[in-house]
Amino acid sequence: MTAFIRFLGGLALFQALAVASPLPLSSVPRYFQKNPVTRREVQVSTIQQELGTSLSPGSIIILPSDASFSNDTHRWNTLAPPDVEVVVQPARESDISRIVKYCNENSLEFLAVNTGHGFTTTLGRFKGVQIDLKQLRAITIDPEGKFATMQGGAYNHDIWPKLWDAGYVTSTGSNECVGLAGPALGGGQGRYEGLHGLASDNLIHLNVVLADGSTISVNETSHADLFWAMRGAGHNFGIVTSLKTKIYPREIDTWHYHNYFWTQDKLETVFTELNKISDGGNAPPKLGVSFGQIYMNRTLSENEAILWWTFAYAGPSSEAEEILAPFNAIGSLNEIMGDVPYPDIIYPQDTAASSCGAGSYAISTIMTQTWNITIERQIYTLFNENIAKYPELSTTARLYYEGYSTKAVQEIPSDSTAYPHRDELHLSFMLSGVPDDAPELLEPAQKWAKDVWDLWNLGQPGRKPATYLNYAVGVEYQTLESIYGYEPWRLERLRGLKAKYDPHNRFRFYNPIISD
């Protein structure tokens, strides 16, 4: 008995010393800390103290009191931003596993972020620790030129010139300010998809941190079931710390671009020619993209929206202009054309960083197989009516049209990845930025977006709405089936994999297949 009492006394003394210890809290054994292993409320300063000691040198933890916090939580769409309590910028990929495990031990939600360009308002349900991948941007090219290895934070601003200067290209998204991994997890539409497929089609290996903090290799021979899901629905399953993607010889020195400004009376002719050139999915593979905007340009038209279109072709101007001859014949207010290296195509096509300004955006979006010309006239008329009614929205309101060559996309079997929309040819979205000093305009802006969405659907009778995951915005009229596919087996398979790889639904903030 005496020995037992001495043991208890020693235990009590050790516990008291531990609690009073000047050592970092992480050095004190968990079982001697006052707090239980799982804590519902953790002070942000405590997170910095506890987590910081376990991360690699060079990792950064940023608190709301830090001067850079606002910049490090900056997002493109501020309509319903995530509630970030702490930002952690890991210096090494291995740190991400440690961060996730720490969050799990302390009932903290976590959200991995690259450039913060996500459209969706479902991110507004998040409150917790932001895992910011901006320090993980290394890009390495395979000596044999078969693939490139990129860390999870790599983004197009770095990827395009790195590959191009070495003589290679790959499929990515189209905008300079977005990453590769994020768009690829949802498909990844871009200028090279007609030649090489979607960004997701080119993934050959992923290093993934799962919801429990474990790290796995994901490819055709390792966790092949998850590899299927990561290519089209990947945001639901894990954090990609690095990846390998196919690369291709660039073959050319320049891309040709041709931009047009048209008045509204040319609308029917423009969309007629756009339908012809897309040709039911048979657009020339080198005609990488046509981007269009309908917007107010007071320099060219004081009271009516104008049409602006830009075409990009992976080859010489002589080839491109032969294809674009029907558009040259329409008659424009102004035209601009030229030839530039691929990394510079973003400037004439208005997809450089300057196009990524933050705002509180009301958005609707849809995928289609053809442009309904009658409906596009109605949408144009509605645009002018709403600009007249709400002139404060005229600066940012846009109708966006994206038409990609899809030959290589359609050649891949539809069931080979989780991406469900290989038969869709066009992306369209309506966007209107609500001024910070006029929140009362949010409701009319959202109604306008919904009205346009209704018209786009009216223009494809007999077809169900299709929504590109990376453009989905979290509104109730965008169903899970429209995002992840209408074949019942798709969502069934995804939910089965969710139960296997993320049974507690930790990844549920980006257009989730299971929200609760």
GROMACS .gro file of N, CA and C in nm, residues 230-336:
model
  321
  230MET      N    1  -1.092   1.062  -5.826
  230MET     CA    2  -1.016   1.188  -5.817
  230MET      C    3  -1.019   1.265  -5.948
  231ARG      N    4  -1.041   1.195  -6.058
  231ARG     CA    5  -1.044   1.260  -6.189
  231ARG      C    6  -1.188   1.296  -6.226
  232GLY      N    7  -1.238   1.401  -6.162
  232GLY     CA    8  -1.373   1.448  -6.191
  232GLY      C    9  -1.454   1.480  -6.068
  233ALA      N   10  -1.416   1.422  -5.952
  233ALA     CA   11  -1.488   1.448  -5.826
  233ALA      C   12  -1.390   1.453  -5.710
  234GLY      N   13  -1.266   1.488  -5.738
  234GLY     CA   14  -1.158   1.470  -5.642
  234GLY      C   15  -1.165   1.555  -5.518
  235HIS      N   16  -1.234   1.669  -5.523
  235HIS     CA   17  -1.240   1.756  -5.406
  235HIS      C   18  -1.308   1.688  -5.288
  236ASN      N   19  -1.382   1.582  -5.313
  236ASN     CA   20  -1.454   1.511  -5.207
  236ASN      C   21  -1.370   1.411  -5.131
  237PHE      N   22  -1.244   1.390  -5.171
  237PHE     CA   23  -1.174   1.272  -5.120
  237PHE      C   24  -1.037   1.296  -5.058
  238GLY      N   25  -0.969   1.403  -5.090
  238GLY     CA   26  -0.836   1.418  -5.033
  238GLY      C   27  -0.767   1.544  -5.078
  239ILE      N   28  -0.648   1.566  -5.023
  239ILE     CA   29  -0.564   1.679  -5.058
  239ILE      C   30  -0.449   1.628  -5.145
  240VAL      N   31  -0.436   1.680  -5.264
  240VAL     CA   32  -0.327   1.642  -5.353
  240VAL      C   33  -0.204   1.724  -5.317
  241THR      N   34  -0.102   1.657  -5.266
  241THR     CA   35   0.020   1.729  -5.229
  241THR      C   36   0.114   1.743  -5.348
  242SER      N   37   0.109   1.648  -5.441
  242SER     CA   38   0.184   1.658  -5.566
  242SER      C   39   0.125   1.561  -5.666
  243LEU      N   40   0.159   1.578  -5.792
  243LEU     CA   41   0.103   1.494  -5.897
  243LEU      C   42   0.202   1.481  -6.012
  244LYS      N   43   0.177   1.380  -6.095
  244LYS     CA   44   0.247   1.366  -6.221
  244LYS      C   45   0.144   1.377  -6.333
  245THR      N   46   0.176   1.457  -6.433
  245THR     CA   47   0.085   1.474  -6.546
  245THR      C   48   0.162   1.457  -6.675
  246LYS      N   49   0.097   1.405  -6.777
  246LYS     CA   50   0.160   1.387  -6.907
  246LYS      C   51   0.197   1.523  -6.966
  247ILE      N   52   0.307   1.525  -7.038
  247ILE     CA   53   0.345   1.644  -7.114
  247ILE      C   54   0.372   1.604  -7.258
  248TYR      N   55   0.369   1.703  -7.347
  248TYR     CA   56   0.380   1.677  -7.490
  248TYR      C   57   0.474   1.779  -7.554
  249PRO      N   58   0.546   1.738  -7.660
  249PRO     CA   59   0.628   1.836  -7.732
  249PRO      C   60   0.541   1.951  -7.781
  250ARG      N   61   0.589   2.072  -7.765
  250ARG     CA   62   0.505   2.186  -7.800
  250ARG      C   63   0.485   2.199  -7.951
  251GLU      N   64   0.581   2.159  -8.031
  251GLU     CA   65   0.572   2.149  -8.177
  251GLU      C   66   0.567   2.282  -8.251
  252ILE      N   67   0.517   2.387  -8.188
  252ILE     CA   68   0.503   2.517  -8.255
  252ILE      C   69   0.571   2.625  -8.171
  253ASP      N   70   0.591   2.740  -8.232
  253ASP     CA   71   0.652   2.852  -8.160
  253ASP      C   72   0.551   2.957  -8.116
  254THR      N   73   0.438   2.963  -8.186
  254THR     CA   74   0.339   3.066  -8.153
  254THR      C   75   0.197   3.012  -8.168
  255TRP      N   76   0.107   3.077  -8.096
  255TRP     CA   77  -0.037   3.061  -8.115
  255TRP      C   78  -0.089   3.187  -8.185
  256HIS      N   79  -0.190   3.167  -8.269
  256HIS     CA   80  -0.253   3.281  -8.336
  256HIS      C   81  -0.382   3.317  -8.263
  257TYR      N   82  -0.405   3.446  -8.245
  257TYR     CA   83  -0.532   3.492  -8.186
  257TYR      C   84  -0.597   3.593  -8.279
  258HIS      N   85  -0.728   3.597  -8.273
  258HIS     CA   86  -0.804   3.695  -8.350
  258HIS      C   87  -0.924   3.736  -8.265
  259ASN      N   88  -0.933   3.865  -8.235
  259ASN     CA   89  -1.039   3.918  -8.150
  259ASN      C   90  -1.130   4.010  -8.231
  260TYR      N   91  -1.260   4.002  -8.202
  260TYR     CA   92  -1.361   4.079  -8.274
  260TYR      C   93  -1.451   4.153  -8.176
  261PHE      N   94  -1.493   4.273  -8.214
  261PHE     CA   95  -1.597   4.347  -8.144
  261PHE      C   96  -1.714   4.363  -8.241
  262TRP      N   97  -1.832   4.315  -8.200
  262TRP     CA   98  -1.950   4.323  -8.286
  262TRP      C   99  -2.064   4.396  -8.217
  263THR      N  100  -2.147   4.461  -8.295
  263THR     CA  101  -2.269   4.522  -8.244
  263THR      C  102  -2.378   4.415  -8.234
  264GLN      N  103  -2.484   4.449  -8.160
  264GLN     CA  104  -2.588   4.350  -8.129
  264GLN      C  105  -2.661   4.296  -8.252
  265ASP      N  106  -2.665   4.373  -8.360
  265ASP     CA  107  -2.735   4.326  -8.479
  265ASP      C  108  -2.664   4.208  -8.546
  266LYS      N  109  -2.543   4.180  -8.504
  266LYS     CA  110  -2.468   4.066  -8.559
  266LYS      C  111  -2.484   3.939  -8.475
  267LEU      N  112  -2.562   3.946  -8.367
  267LEU     CA  113  -2.571   3.834  -8.271
  267LEU      C  114  -2.611   3.704  -8.338
  268GLU      N  115  -2.718   3.706  -8.416
  268GLU     CA  116  -2.766   3.581  -8.478
  268GLU      C  117  -2.660   3.522  -8.571
  269THR      N  118  -2.593   3.606  -8.647
  269THR     CA  119  -2.491   3.556  -8.739
  269THR      C  120  -2.373   3.497  -8.663
  270VAL      N  121  -2.333   3.565  -8.556
  270VAL     CA  122  -2.219   3.516  -8.478
  270VAL      C  123  -2.248   3.378  -8.419
  271PHE      N  124  -2.363   3.362  -8.358
  271PHE     CA  125  -2.393   3.232  -8.296
  271PHE      C  126  -2.417   3.124  -8.401
  272THR      N  127  -2.468   3.162  -8.516
  272THR     CA  128  -2.482   3.065  -8.625
  272THR      C  129  -2.346   3.011  -8.665
  273GLU      N  130  -2.249   3.099  -8.682
  273GLU     CA  131  -2.115   3.057  -8.722
  273GLU      C  132  -2.044   2.980  -8.609
  274LEU      N  133  -2.072   3.016  -8.484
  274LEU     CA  134  -2.014   2.942  -8.372
  274LEU      C  135  -2.065   2.797  -8.371
  275ASN      N  136  -2.194   2.781  -8.398
  275ASN     CA  137  -2.248   2.645  -8.406
  275ASN      C  138  -2.185   2.566  -8.519
  276LYS      N  139  -2.163   2.632  -8.630
  276LYS     CA  140  -2.103   2.563  -8.745
  276LYS      C  141  -1.960   2.518  -8.713
  277ILE      N  142  -1.885   2.606  -8.646
  277ILE     CA  143  -1.745   2.574  -8.623
  277ILE      C  144  -1.729   2.466  -8.516
  278SER      N  145  -1.821   2.461  -8.420
  278SER     CA  146  -1.815   2.353  -8.319
  278SER      C  147  -1.859   2.221  -8.379
  279ASP      N  148  -1.949   2.226  -8.476
  279ASP     CA  149  -1.981   2.110  -8.561
  279ASP      C  150  -2.010   1.984  -8.480
  280GLY      N  151  -2.093   1.999  -8.376
  280GLY     CA  152  -2.133   1.881  -8.301
  280GLY      C  153  -2.018   1.806  -8.235
  281GLY      N  154  -1.911   1.877  -8.201
  281GLY     CA  155  -1.796   1.813  -8.138
  281GLY      C  156  -1.680   1.788  -8.232
  282ASN      N  157  -1.691   1.835  -8.355
  282ASN     CA  158  -1.586   1.812  -8.454
  282ASN      C  159  -1.507   1.939  -8.487
  283ALA      N  160  -1.499   2.030  -8.392
  283ALA     CA  161  -1.419   2.151  -8.415
  283ALA      C  162  -1.274   2.113  -8.438
  284PRO      N  163  -1.202   2.188  -8.521
  284PRO     CA  164  -1.060   2.158  -8.544
  284PRO      C  165  -0.984   2.149  -8.412
  285PRO      N  166  -0.912   2.040  -8.386
  285PRO     CA  167  -0.844   2.024  -8.257
  285PRO      C  168  -0.748   2.137  -8.223
  286LYS      N  169  -0.687   2.200  -8.324
  286LYS     CA  170  -0.594   2.308  -8.296
  286LYS      C  171  -0.664   2.441  -8.265
  287LEU      N  172  -0.793   2.449  -8.294
  287LEU     CA  173  -0.868   2.569  -8.258
  287LEU      C  174  -0.904   2.556  -8.109
  288GLY      N  175  -0.806   2.590  -8.026
  288GLY     CA  176  -0.815   2.557  -7.884
  288GLY      C  177  -0.938   2.609  -7.815
  289VAL      N  178  -0.975   2.734  -7.844
  289VAL     CA  179  -1.088   2.791  -7.771
  289VAL      C  180  -1.143   2.913  -7.844
  290SER      N  181  -1.271   2.935  -7.824
  290SER     CA  182  -1.332   3.064  -7.852
  290SER      C  183  -1.396   3.112  -7.723
  291PHE      N  184  -1.352   3.228  -7.676
  291PHE     CA  185  -1.411   3.291  -7.558
  291PHE      C  186  -1.493   3.410  -7.603
  292GLY      N  187  -1.614   3.421  -7.550
  292GLY     CA  188  -1.698   3.535  -7.582
  292GLY      C  189  -1.750   3.604  -7.459
  293GLN      N  190  -1.776   3.733  -7.473
  293GLN     CA  191  -1.839   3.810  -7.367
  293GLN      C  192  -1.943   3.903  -7.428
  294ILE      N  193  -2.054   3.915  -7.360
  294ILE     CA  194  -2.152   4.020  -7.389
  294ILE      C  195  -2.151   4.112  -7.269
  295TYR      N  196  -2.120   4.239  -7.290
  295TYR     CA  197  -2.102   4.332  -7.178
  295TYR      C  198  -2.115   4.475  -7.227
  296MET      N  199  -2.119   4.566  -7.131
  296MET     CA  200  -2.127   4.708  -7.165
  296MET      C  201  -1.986   4.763  -7.188
  297ASN      N  202  -1.965   4.819  -7.307
  297ASN     CA  203  -1.841   4.887  -7.340
  297ASN      C  204  -1.879   5.027  -7.388
  298ARG      N  205  -1.874   5.122  -7.296
  298ARG     CA  206  -1.924   5.256  -7.325
  298ARG      C  207  -1.845   5.325  -7.436
  299THR      N  208  -1.723   5.281  -7.458
  299THR     CA  209  -1.642   5.340  -7.564
  299THR      C  210  -1.700   5.308  -7.701
  300LEU      N  211  -1.757   5.187  -7.715
  300LEU     CA  212  -1.808   5.142  -7.843
  300LEU      C  213  -1.959   5.159  -7.857
  301SER      N  214  -2.030   5.155  -7.744
  301SER     CA  215  -2.176   5.168  -7.749
  301SER      C  216  -2.225   5.220  -7.615
  302GLU      N  217  -2.295   5.331  -7.615
  302GLU     CA  218  -2.335   5.395  -7.491
  302GLU      C  219  -2.450   5.323  -7.422
  303ASN      N  220  -2.544   5.270  -7.499
  303ASN     CA  221  -2.668   5.219  -7.440
  303ASN      C  222  -2.693   5.071  -7.462
  304GLU      N  223  -2.614   5.005  -7.545
  304GLU     CA  224  -2.636   4.864  -7.574
  304GLU      C  225  -2.510   4.783  -7.550
  305ALA      N  226  -2.529   4.663  -7.500
  305ALA     CA  227  -2.416   4.573  -7.482
  305ALA      C  228  -2.357   4.534  -7.616
  306ILE      N  229  -2.227   4.511  -7.617
  306ILE     CA  230  -2.160   4.467  -7.740
  306ILE      C  231  -2.114   4.322  -7.723
  307LEU      N  232  -2.078   4.262  -7.834
  307LEU     CA  233  -2.027   4.124  -7.835
  307LEU      C  234  -1.876   4.130  -7.859
  308TRP      N  235  -1.802   4.064  -7.772
  308TRP     CA  236  -1.656   4.053  -7.789
  308TRP      C  237  -1.620   3.906  -7.794
  309TRP      N  238  -1.546   3.867  -7.897
  309TRP     CA  239  -1.507   3.726  -7.911
  309TRP      C  240  -1.358   3.717  -7.942
  310THR      N  241  -1.294   3.616  -7.884
  310THR     CA  242  -1.153   3.592  -7.909
  310THR      C  243  -1.132   3.444  -7.941
  311PHE      N  244  -1.057   3.418  -8.046
  311PHE     CA  245  -1.025   3.282  -8.089
  311PHE      C  246  -0.875   3.259  -8.075
  312ALA      N  247  -0.838   3.137  -8.034
  312ALA     CA  248  -0.696   3.103  -8.021
  312ALA      C  249  -0.670   2.973  -8.095
  313TYR      N  250  -0.563   2.974  -8.176
  313TYR     CA  251  -0.531   2.860  -8.262
  313TYR      C  252  -0.386   2.819  -8.243
  314ALA      N  253  -0.364   2.691  -8.223
  314ALA     CA  254  -0.229   2.637  -8.199
  314ALA      C  255  -0.157   2.615  -8.332
  315GLY      N  256  -0.119   2.725  -8.397
  315GLY     CA  257  -0.053   2.714  -8.526
  315GLY      C  258  -0.043   2.848  -8.595
  316PRO      N  259  -0.002   2.849  -8.719
  316PRO     CA  260   0.023   2.974  -8.791
  316PRO      C  261  -0.105   3.046  -8.828
  317SER      N  262  -0.091   3.174  -8.853
  317SER     CA  263  -0.206   3.259  -8.886
  317SER      C  264  -0.274   3.214  -9.015
  318SER      N  265  -0.197   3.164  -9.109
  318SER     CA  266  -0.256   3.124  -9.237
  318SER      C  267  -0.360   3.014  -9.218
  319GLU      N  268  -0.328   2.915  -9.135
  319GLU     CA  269  -0.424   2.808  -9.107
  319GLU      C  270  -0.544   2.862  -9.029
  320ALA      N  271  -0.515   2.943  -8.928
  320ALA     CA  272  -0.622   2.994  -8.843
  320ALA      C  273  -0.720   3.081  -8.922
  321GLU      N  274  -0.668   3.170  -9.004
  321GLU     CA  275  -0.755   3.264  -9.073
  321GLU      C  276  -0.842   3.195  -9.178
  322GLU      N  277  -0.797   3.084  -9.229
  322GLU     CA  278  -0.883   3.008  -9.320
  322GLU      C  279  -1.005   2.955  -9.246
  323ILE      N  280  -0.985   2.907  -9.125
  323ILE     CA  281  -1.096   2.858  -9.043
  323ILE      C  282  -1.187   2.972  -9.001
  324LEU      N  283  -1.128   3.089  -8.974
  324LEU     CA  284  -1.204   3.203  -8.922
  324LEU      C  285  -1.264   3.291  -9.031
  325ALA      N  286  -1.251   3.251  -9.154
  325ALA     CA  287  -1.302   3.333  -9.265
  325ALA      C  288  -1.449   3.372  -9.248
  326PRO      N  289  -1.538   3.282  -9.204
  326PRO     CA  290  -1.679   3.323  -9.186
  326PRO      C  291  -1.696   3.436  -9.086
  327PHE      N  292  -1.613   3.441  -8.984
  327PHE     CA  293  -1.622   3.549  -8.885
  327PHE      C  294  -1.564   3.678  -8.941
  328ASN      N  295  -1.463   3.666  -9.023
  328ASN     CA  296  -1.407   3.785  -9.087
  328ASN      C  297  -1.509   3.853  -9.178
  329ALA      N  298  -1.601   3.774  -9.229
  329ALA     CA  299  -1.700   3.827  -9.323
  329ALA      C  300  -1.818   3.894  -9.255
  330ILE      N  301  -1.828   3.883  -9.124
  330ILE     CA  302  -1.946   3.936  -9.055
  330ILE      C  303  -1.946   4.088  -9.054
  331GLY      N  304  -1.831   4.147  -9.038
  331GLY     CA  305  -1.823   4.293  -9.029
  331GLY      C  306  -1.825   4.336  -8.883
  332SER      N  307  -1.713   4.388  -8.836
  332SER     CA  308  -1.698   4.417  -8.694
  332SER      C  309  -1.673   4.565  -8.668
  333LEU      N  310  -1.691   4.606  -8.544
  333LEU     CA  311  -1.653   4.740  -8.502
  333LEU      C  312  -1.502   4.756  -8.500
  334ASN      N  313  -1.435   4.647  -8.457
  334ASN     CA  314  -1.290   4.650  -8.446
  334ASN      C  315  -1.239   4.507  -8.443
  335GLU      N  316  -1.117   4.485  -8.489
  335GLU     CA  317  -1.054   4.354  -8.485
  335GLU      C  318  -0.907   4.370  -8.444
  336ILE      N  319  -0.859   4.273  -8.371
  336ILE     CA  320  -0.718   4.268  -8.332
  336ILE      C  321  -0.670   4.126  -8.351
   0.00000   0.00000   0.00000
